[in-house]
Each structure stands twice: as structure tokens, then as C-alpha cells.
Coordinates of C-alpha atoms in Angstrom, one line a residue:
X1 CA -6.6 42.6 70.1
X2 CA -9.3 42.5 72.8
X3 CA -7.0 41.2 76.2
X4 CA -10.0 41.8 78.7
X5 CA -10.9 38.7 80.3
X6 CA -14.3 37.8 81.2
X7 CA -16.2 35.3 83.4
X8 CA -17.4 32.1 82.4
X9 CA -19.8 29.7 83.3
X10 CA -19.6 25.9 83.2
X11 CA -23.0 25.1 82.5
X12 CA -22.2 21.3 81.3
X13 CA -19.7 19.4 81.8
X14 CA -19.2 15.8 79.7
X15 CA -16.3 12.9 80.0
X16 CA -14.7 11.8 76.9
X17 CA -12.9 8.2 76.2
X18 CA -13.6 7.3 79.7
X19 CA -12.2 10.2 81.4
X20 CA -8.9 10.8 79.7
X21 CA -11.1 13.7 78.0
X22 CA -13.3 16.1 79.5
X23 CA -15.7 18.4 77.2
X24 CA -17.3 21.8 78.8
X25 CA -19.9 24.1 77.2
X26 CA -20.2 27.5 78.6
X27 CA -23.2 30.4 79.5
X28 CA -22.2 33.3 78.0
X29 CA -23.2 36.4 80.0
X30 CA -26.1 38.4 79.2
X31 CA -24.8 41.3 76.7
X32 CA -21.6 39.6 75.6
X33 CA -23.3 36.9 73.2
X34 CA -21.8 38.9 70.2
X35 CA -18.9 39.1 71.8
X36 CA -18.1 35.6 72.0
X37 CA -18.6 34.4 68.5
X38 CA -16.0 32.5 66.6
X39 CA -14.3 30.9 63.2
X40 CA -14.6 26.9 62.9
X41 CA -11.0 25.8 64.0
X42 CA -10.2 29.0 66.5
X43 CA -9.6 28.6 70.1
X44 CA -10.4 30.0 73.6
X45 CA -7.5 31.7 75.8
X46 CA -8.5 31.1 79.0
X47 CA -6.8 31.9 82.5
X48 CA -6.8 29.8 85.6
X49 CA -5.9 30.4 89.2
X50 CA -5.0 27.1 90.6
X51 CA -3.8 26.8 94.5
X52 CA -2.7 30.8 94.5
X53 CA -0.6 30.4 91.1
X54 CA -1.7 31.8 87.8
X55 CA -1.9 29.5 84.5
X56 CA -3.1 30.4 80.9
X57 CA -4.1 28.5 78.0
X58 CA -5.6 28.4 74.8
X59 CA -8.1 25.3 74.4
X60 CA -9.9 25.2 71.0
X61 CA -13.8 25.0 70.8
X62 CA -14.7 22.2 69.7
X63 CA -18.2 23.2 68.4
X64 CA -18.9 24.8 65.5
X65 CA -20.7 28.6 65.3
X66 CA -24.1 28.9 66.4
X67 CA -23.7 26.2 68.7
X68 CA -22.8 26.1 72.6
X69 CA -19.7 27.3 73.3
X70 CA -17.8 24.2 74.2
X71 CA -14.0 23.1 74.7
X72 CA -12.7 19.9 75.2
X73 CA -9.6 19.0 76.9
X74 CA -7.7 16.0 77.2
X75 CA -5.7 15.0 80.1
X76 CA -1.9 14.9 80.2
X77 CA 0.2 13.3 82.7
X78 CA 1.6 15.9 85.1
X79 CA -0.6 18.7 83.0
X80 CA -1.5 21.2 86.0
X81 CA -4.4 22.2 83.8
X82 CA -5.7 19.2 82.1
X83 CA -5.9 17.1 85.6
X84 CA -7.7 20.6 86.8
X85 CA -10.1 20.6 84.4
X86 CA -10.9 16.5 84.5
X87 CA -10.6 16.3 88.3
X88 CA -12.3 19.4 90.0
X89 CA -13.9 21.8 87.7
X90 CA -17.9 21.5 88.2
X91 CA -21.0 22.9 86.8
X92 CA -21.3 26.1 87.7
X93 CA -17.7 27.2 88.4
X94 CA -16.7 29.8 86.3
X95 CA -13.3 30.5 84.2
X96 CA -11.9 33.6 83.2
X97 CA -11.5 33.9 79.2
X98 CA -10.3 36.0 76.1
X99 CA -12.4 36.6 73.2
X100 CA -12.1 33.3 70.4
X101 CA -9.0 33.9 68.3
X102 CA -6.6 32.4 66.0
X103 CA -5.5 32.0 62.3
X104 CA -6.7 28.5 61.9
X105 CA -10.1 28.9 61.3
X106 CA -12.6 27.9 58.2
X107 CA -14.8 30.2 57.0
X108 CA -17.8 28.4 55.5
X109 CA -19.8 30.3 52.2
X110 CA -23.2 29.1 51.4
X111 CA -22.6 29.2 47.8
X112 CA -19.1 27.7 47.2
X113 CA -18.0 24.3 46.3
X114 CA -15.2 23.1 47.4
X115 CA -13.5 19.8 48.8
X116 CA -11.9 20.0 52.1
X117 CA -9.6 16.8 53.3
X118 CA -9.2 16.9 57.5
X119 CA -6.0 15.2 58.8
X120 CA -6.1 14.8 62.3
X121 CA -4.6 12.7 65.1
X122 CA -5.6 12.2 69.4
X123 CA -7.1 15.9 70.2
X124 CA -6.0 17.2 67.1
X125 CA -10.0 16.5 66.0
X126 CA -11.5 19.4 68.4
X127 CA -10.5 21.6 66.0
X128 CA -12.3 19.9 62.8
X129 CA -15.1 18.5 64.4
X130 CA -15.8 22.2 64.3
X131 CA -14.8 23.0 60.8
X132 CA -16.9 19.7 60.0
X133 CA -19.6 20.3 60.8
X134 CA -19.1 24.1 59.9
X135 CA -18.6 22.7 56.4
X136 CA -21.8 20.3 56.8
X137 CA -24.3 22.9 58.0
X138 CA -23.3 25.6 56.0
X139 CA -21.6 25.1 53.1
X140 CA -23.9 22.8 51.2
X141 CA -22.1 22.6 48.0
X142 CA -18.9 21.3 49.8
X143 CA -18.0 17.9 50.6
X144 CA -15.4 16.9 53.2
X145 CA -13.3 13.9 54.0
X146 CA -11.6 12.9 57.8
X147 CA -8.6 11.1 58.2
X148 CA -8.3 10.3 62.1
X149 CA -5.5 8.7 63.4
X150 CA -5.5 7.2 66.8
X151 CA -4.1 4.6 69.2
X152 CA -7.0 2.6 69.5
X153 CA -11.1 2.7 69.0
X154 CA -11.7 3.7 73.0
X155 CA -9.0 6.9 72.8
X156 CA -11.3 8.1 69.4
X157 CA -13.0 12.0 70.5
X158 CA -16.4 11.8 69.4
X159 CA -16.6 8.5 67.8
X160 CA -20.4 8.9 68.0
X161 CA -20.9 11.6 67.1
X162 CA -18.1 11.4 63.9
X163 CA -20.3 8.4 63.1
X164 CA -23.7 10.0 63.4
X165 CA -22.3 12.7 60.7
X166 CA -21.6 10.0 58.6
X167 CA -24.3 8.1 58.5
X168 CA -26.2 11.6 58.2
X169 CA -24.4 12.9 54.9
X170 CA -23.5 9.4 53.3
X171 CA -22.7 11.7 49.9
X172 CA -21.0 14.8 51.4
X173 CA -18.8 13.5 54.9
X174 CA -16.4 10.1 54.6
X175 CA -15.0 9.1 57.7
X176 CA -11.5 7.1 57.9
X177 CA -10.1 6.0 61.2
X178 CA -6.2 4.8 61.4
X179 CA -5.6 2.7 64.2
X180 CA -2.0 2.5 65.0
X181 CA -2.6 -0.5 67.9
X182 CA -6.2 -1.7 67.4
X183 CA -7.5 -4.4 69.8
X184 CA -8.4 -7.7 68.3
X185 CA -11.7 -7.5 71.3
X186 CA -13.3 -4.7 69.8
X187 CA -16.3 -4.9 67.3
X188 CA -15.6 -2.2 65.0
X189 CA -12.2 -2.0 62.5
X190 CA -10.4 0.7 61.1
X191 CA -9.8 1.4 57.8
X192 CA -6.4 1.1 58.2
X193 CA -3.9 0.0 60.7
X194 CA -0.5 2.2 61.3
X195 CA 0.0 5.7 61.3
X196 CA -1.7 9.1 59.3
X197 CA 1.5 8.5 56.7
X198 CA 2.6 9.7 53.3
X199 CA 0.7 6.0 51.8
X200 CA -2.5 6.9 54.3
X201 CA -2.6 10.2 52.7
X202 CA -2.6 8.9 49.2
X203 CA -5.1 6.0 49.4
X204 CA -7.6 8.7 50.9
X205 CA -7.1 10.7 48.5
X206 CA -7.3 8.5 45.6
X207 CA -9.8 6.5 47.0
X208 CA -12.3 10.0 47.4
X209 CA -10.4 12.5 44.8
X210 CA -11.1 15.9 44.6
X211 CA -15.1 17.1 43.4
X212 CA -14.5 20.5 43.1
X213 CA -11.3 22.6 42.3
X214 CA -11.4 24.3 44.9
X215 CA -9.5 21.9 47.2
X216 CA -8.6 23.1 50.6
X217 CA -6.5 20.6 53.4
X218 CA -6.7 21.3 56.7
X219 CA -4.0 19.5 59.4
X220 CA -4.0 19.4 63.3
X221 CA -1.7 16.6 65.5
X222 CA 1.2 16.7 66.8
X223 CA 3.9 19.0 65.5
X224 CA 5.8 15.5 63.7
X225 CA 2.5 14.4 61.9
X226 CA 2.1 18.0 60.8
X227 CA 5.2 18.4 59.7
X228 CA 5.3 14.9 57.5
X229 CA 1.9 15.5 56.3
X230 CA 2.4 18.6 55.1
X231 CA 6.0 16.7 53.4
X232 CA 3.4 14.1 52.1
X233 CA 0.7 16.7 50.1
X234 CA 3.8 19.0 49.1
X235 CA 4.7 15.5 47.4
X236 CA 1.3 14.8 45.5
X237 CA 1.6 18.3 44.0
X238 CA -0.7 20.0 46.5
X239 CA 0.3 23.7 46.9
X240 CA 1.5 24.8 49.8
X241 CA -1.1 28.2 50.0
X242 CA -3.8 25.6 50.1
X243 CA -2.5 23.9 52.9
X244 CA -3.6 24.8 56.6
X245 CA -2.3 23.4 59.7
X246 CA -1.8 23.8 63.5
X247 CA -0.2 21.9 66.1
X248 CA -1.2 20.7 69.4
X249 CA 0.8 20.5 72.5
X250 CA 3.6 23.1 71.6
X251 CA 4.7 24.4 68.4
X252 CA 5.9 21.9 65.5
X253 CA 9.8 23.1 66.0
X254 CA 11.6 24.1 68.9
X255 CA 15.0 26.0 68.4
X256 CA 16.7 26.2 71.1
X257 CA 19.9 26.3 69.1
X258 CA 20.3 29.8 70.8
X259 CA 20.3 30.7 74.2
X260 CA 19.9 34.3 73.7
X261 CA 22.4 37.2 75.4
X262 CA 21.5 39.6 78.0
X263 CA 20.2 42.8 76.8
X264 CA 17.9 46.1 77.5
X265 CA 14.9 46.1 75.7
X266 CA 12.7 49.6 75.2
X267 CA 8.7 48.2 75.1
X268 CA 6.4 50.1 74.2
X269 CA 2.9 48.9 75.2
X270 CA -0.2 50.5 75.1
X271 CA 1.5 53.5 73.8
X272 CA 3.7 53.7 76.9
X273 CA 7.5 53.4 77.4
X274 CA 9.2 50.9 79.0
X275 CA 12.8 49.8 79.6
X276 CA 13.1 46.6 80.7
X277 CA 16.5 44.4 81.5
X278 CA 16.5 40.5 79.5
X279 CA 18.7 39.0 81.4
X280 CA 20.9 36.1 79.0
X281 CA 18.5 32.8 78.3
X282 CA 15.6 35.1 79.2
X283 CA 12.0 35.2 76.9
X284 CA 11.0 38.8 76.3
X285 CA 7.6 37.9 78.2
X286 CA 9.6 36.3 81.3
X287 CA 11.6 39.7 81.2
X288 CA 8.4 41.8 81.3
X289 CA 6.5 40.2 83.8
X290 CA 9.3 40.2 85.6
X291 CA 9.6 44.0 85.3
X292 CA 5.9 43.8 86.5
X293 CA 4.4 44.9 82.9
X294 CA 1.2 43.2 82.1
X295 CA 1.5 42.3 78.0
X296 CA -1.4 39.9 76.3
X297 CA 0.0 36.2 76.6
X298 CA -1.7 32.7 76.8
X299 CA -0.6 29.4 75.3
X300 CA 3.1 30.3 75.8
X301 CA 4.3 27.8 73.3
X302 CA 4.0 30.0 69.9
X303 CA 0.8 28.8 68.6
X304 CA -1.5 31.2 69.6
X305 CA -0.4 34.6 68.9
X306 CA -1.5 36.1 71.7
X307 CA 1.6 37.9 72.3
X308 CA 2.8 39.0 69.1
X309 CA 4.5 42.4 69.0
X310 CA 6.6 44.4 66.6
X311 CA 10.4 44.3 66.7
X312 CA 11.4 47.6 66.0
X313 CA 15.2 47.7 66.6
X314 CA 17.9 45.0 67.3
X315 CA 17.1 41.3 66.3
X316 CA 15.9 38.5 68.3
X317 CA 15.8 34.4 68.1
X318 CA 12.5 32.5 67.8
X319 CA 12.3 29.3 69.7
X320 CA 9.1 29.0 67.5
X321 CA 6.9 31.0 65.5
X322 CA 3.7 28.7 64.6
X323 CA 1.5 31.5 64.9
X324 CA 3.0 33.9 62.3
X325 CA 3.4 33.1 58.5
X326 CA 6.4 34.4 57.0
X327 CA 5.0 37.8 55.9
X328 CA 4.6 38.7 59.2
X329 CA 8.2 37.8 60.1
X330 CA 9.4 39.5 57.7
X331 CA 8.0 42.7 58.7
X332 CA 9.4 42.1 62.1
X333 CA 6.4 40.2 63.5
X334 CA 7.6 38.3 66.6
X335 CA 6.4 36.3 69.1
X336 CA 7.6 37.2 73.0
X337 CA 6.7 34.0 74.4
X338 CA 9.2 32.5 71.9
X339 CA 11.8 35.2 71.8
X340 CA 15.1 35.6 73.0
X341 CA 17.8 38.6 72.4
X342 CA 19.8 38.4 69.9
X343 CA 21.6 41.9 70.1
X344 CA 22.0 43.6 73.7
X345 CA 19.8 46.4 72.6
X346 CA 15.9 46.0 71.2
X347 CA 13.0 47.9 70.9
X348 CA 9.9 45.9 70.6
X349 CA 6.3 47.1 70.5
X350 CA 2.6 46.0 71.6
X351 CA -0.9 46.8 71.4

């Protein structure tokens, strides 16, 4: 894994849903355009200095390959980050990033056929607008259907431009929003009212079934609408190898269930040996960079895998583990953001 950070441009800089969004596109310096390329449906870890104190985070792109390099973020109340971004981040400041990464990406083929359903919900979309229009530009065979869920028509992330694929590929892109409080003022109305649920799911599917048997279902909300979607297509006989999600704003499951004891844990990282004391309730990341090590890490909620390493010796508790599928887990995959000791000796190692 590439952990160099580079610096960034922010050569535009667009409000979405009247500010409670902001999008960015990036320049790229000279001699790292190959560098920077990505998957549909990865993201960007990106680190921030804001008033002397160091933040990281992982924002997807919400473009699709070949185009700008763009994130958008949406505000959160009390987000350090978000409010950053919306409120004082300007064309031509520049933000230190990763290379694109993640395990949620599509990979489009030029000569496959295959149907793709997109379940989304609030910024869950950045994410598939890019597979989307990945799908639409390069995978001509392909058709794809979106199921958006939002609160109302003015919190819906590129409404026009959803609408402008839509009207663009009548045969190969349907568009359904879910409006779970629609306004009686507004002109447009949704297909549905309520929530992305288990009888959403089934009317899309039923209403637009499968073209091709190659049927691929791709997921991003909050970890609750992941979680019962994927409940929902389990249900309708969809196997579960087909199905693809990732959650925004944390991991799907937290376990906190336990605390975690204090230990001494041998790191190795970069090939060099470490001991490092975990003190009881402690992550192994807070215990390194407390020991003034300097491992990869970024979203710090185990959905980005940034700081995955591999338990050697001893066992250890995951809080949450969204980034690794259960292969990896079971060959002692673990994430340090989301690990706490479970025996008061381990030996972990990183790249």
C-alpha cells in the first residue's frame, strides 16, 4: 500500500442541496496523473490540518474514471471536517491525499452484459453516481437501475444530473427516488413515499427484472439500510457473493461488547520491531501513535482499510471490520483502528 501523501489542488469548488453539500474537483500535479487513477465506487484518504490539529478521512470520488477527480462531502453537524470543507476551503487551496483505494469498486468490461441494481440513501449516491456512469460509458451491453432514498426532493445529490442520465439512456438507466417526507409544494413526485425497504426493493425489482444473468447489486447508506437491504435481497433468493455494499458514516456494527485488557504488543512495521504498551480500552492505533510510530490510517471507523495489519500472535476484539471479508479474518486480517486486546500479549504486523 502506497501511504505517501501528496498535494492537492482545489481547482473547483461546487455547493450541493443548497449548501448542506459541497463537491470539489482536484489538479493533479504534473507526473502523478497515473498515479491518481481509480475504480468506480473507491475513495480518497485525505489528511487535514485544521487550527494546529491533525484530521484524516476517506471521502469517495464521486466521478467516475477518466473524468476530473472530484469528492463531494456533505455537511454534518459538529463534523470538524465537513463544516471545514463547506465553510473555508477555496479554489486553490491545496489538501494532502493518499492514492484512490478501497474494495468497493466496479470494474466496467466493454463486452459484458450484465444488470446492476444501485441502492442508495442521503450521500450514499457519491459512490454510484460513479459506478453509474462507469456502467453507462463503458459497459454498453449493461443496463442499470437506482433506487435513491431520501428525505425530501431539495436533500437529493445530483438530482440534475441523475435526471439528465435518464433522460439520456431511456433504455439502459431507470431512476427511482423514495421520498420518506416529500413536500406537498414541490413540482416533481417520487415514485414512492417511505423508506429504501424490503417492499421498495421488490417492486423495483419486479417492476425492471433482471436482462442479463449476470446480476450484480451494489448498496451504499447508512449501516441500518445496509444491513436490511442486504436482509431484503438475501430474502428474494439473491446470493450473497453477488451482493456489494459499503456504509457511510462509520461501520454498519459497532461492538463494543468488549472493552479490551491492557497488553504489550510486538509491531512490526516496515520490517522494523516495535514494542509498544496497549493500555486496557486502548485501539492498537491509539497505542501506536502514542508510542510515536507512524502506521497508515485514515477513516478510523473500519471502512477503509487503511490500516489493516496482520495478527500474528495473541487475539484481539474488532469493534468493526467493514473493510475485511471473512477470508481475510480468518487469516488474521485485522483492522487497528477497530482493535482492541484481547490477550495481554500480541504481535501484529504492517506494511
Amino acid at each position: 500500500m502506497n501511504t505517501e501523501f501528496h498535494n492537492l489542488t482545489v481547482a473547483e469548488r461546487r455547493e450541493e442541496i443548497g449548501g448542506d453539500a459541497t463537491s470539489l474537483t482536484f489538479a493533479i500535479p504534473a507526473g502523478l496523473e497515473t498515479h491518481f487513477q481509480w475504480q468506480a465506487g473507491q475513495h480518497l484518504p485525505l489528511r487535514f490540518v485544521v487550527d494546529g490539529q491533525e484530521h484524516r478521512r476517506c471521502y469517495t470520488i464521486s466521478n467516475p474514471p477518466g473524468a476530473p477527480l472530484r469528492i463531494t462531502v456533505k455537511r454534518v453537524t459538529g463534523g470538524v471536517i465537513s463544516n471545514y470543507v463547506a465553510d473555508r476551503l477555496a479554489v486553490g487551496d491545496t489538501i494532502e491525499a493518499q492514492l484512490p483505494l478501497g474494495r468497493f469498486a466496479l470494474k466496467p468490461g466493454n463486452m459484458k452484459r450484465r444488470t446492476h441494481y444501485f441502492f442508495g440513501a442521503g450521500s450514499g449516491i457519491t459512490p454510484l453516481f460513479s459506478m453509474i456512469n462507469a456502467v453507462l460509458l463503458s459497459e454498453p451491453h449493461s443496463v442499470a437501475h437506482l433506487i435513491y432514498g431520501n428525505k425530501n426532493a431539495k436533500s437529493i445529490i445530483f438530482r440534475e444530473e441523475l435526471g439528465a442520465l435518464s433522460a439520456a439512456h431511456p433504455g439502459r438507466f431507470t431512476l427511482r427516488h423514495v421520498l420518506s417526507s416529500p413536500s406537498v409544494w414541490t413540482w416533481s413526485s417520487p415514485w414512492r413515499n417511505g423508506r429504501v425497504d424490503a417492499e421498495t426493493i421488490a417492486a423495483a425489482i419486479t417492476e425492471t427484472p433482471p436482462v442479463a444473468q449476470d446480476v450484480q447489486y451494489w448498496i451504499c447508506g447508512p449501516g441500518e439500510m445496509n444491513k436490511s437491504t442486504r436482509s431484503a435481497l438475501l430474502g428474494l433468493d439473491v446470493p450473497d457473493n453477488r451482493i456489494h455494499l459499503e456504509s457511510f458514516g462509520g461501520a454498519a456494527t459497532i461492538d463494543t461488547s468488549v472493552e479490551g485488557i491492557a497488553a504489550t504488543a510486538f509491531i512490526t512495521l516496515n520490517g522494523a520491531a516495535h514494542t509498544v504498551s496497549v493500555a486496557s480500552g486502548q485501539t492498537i492505533l491509539e497505542a501506536m501513535l502514542a508510542a510515536g510510530l507512524m502506521p497508515n490510517f485514515s477513516c478510523q471507523s473500519g471502512v477503509c482499510g487503511s490500516c489493516k495489519a496482520n495478527l500474528k500472535k495473541g487475539r484481539v476484539h474488532m469493534r468493526a471490520q467493514m473493510a475485511l471479508d471473512d477470508q481475510e479474518v480468518a487469516a488474521g486480517g485485522i483492522l487497528t483502528c477497530q482493535s482492541v486486546a484481547e490477550t495481554d500479549t500480541i504481535a501484529i504486523e504492517l506494511p
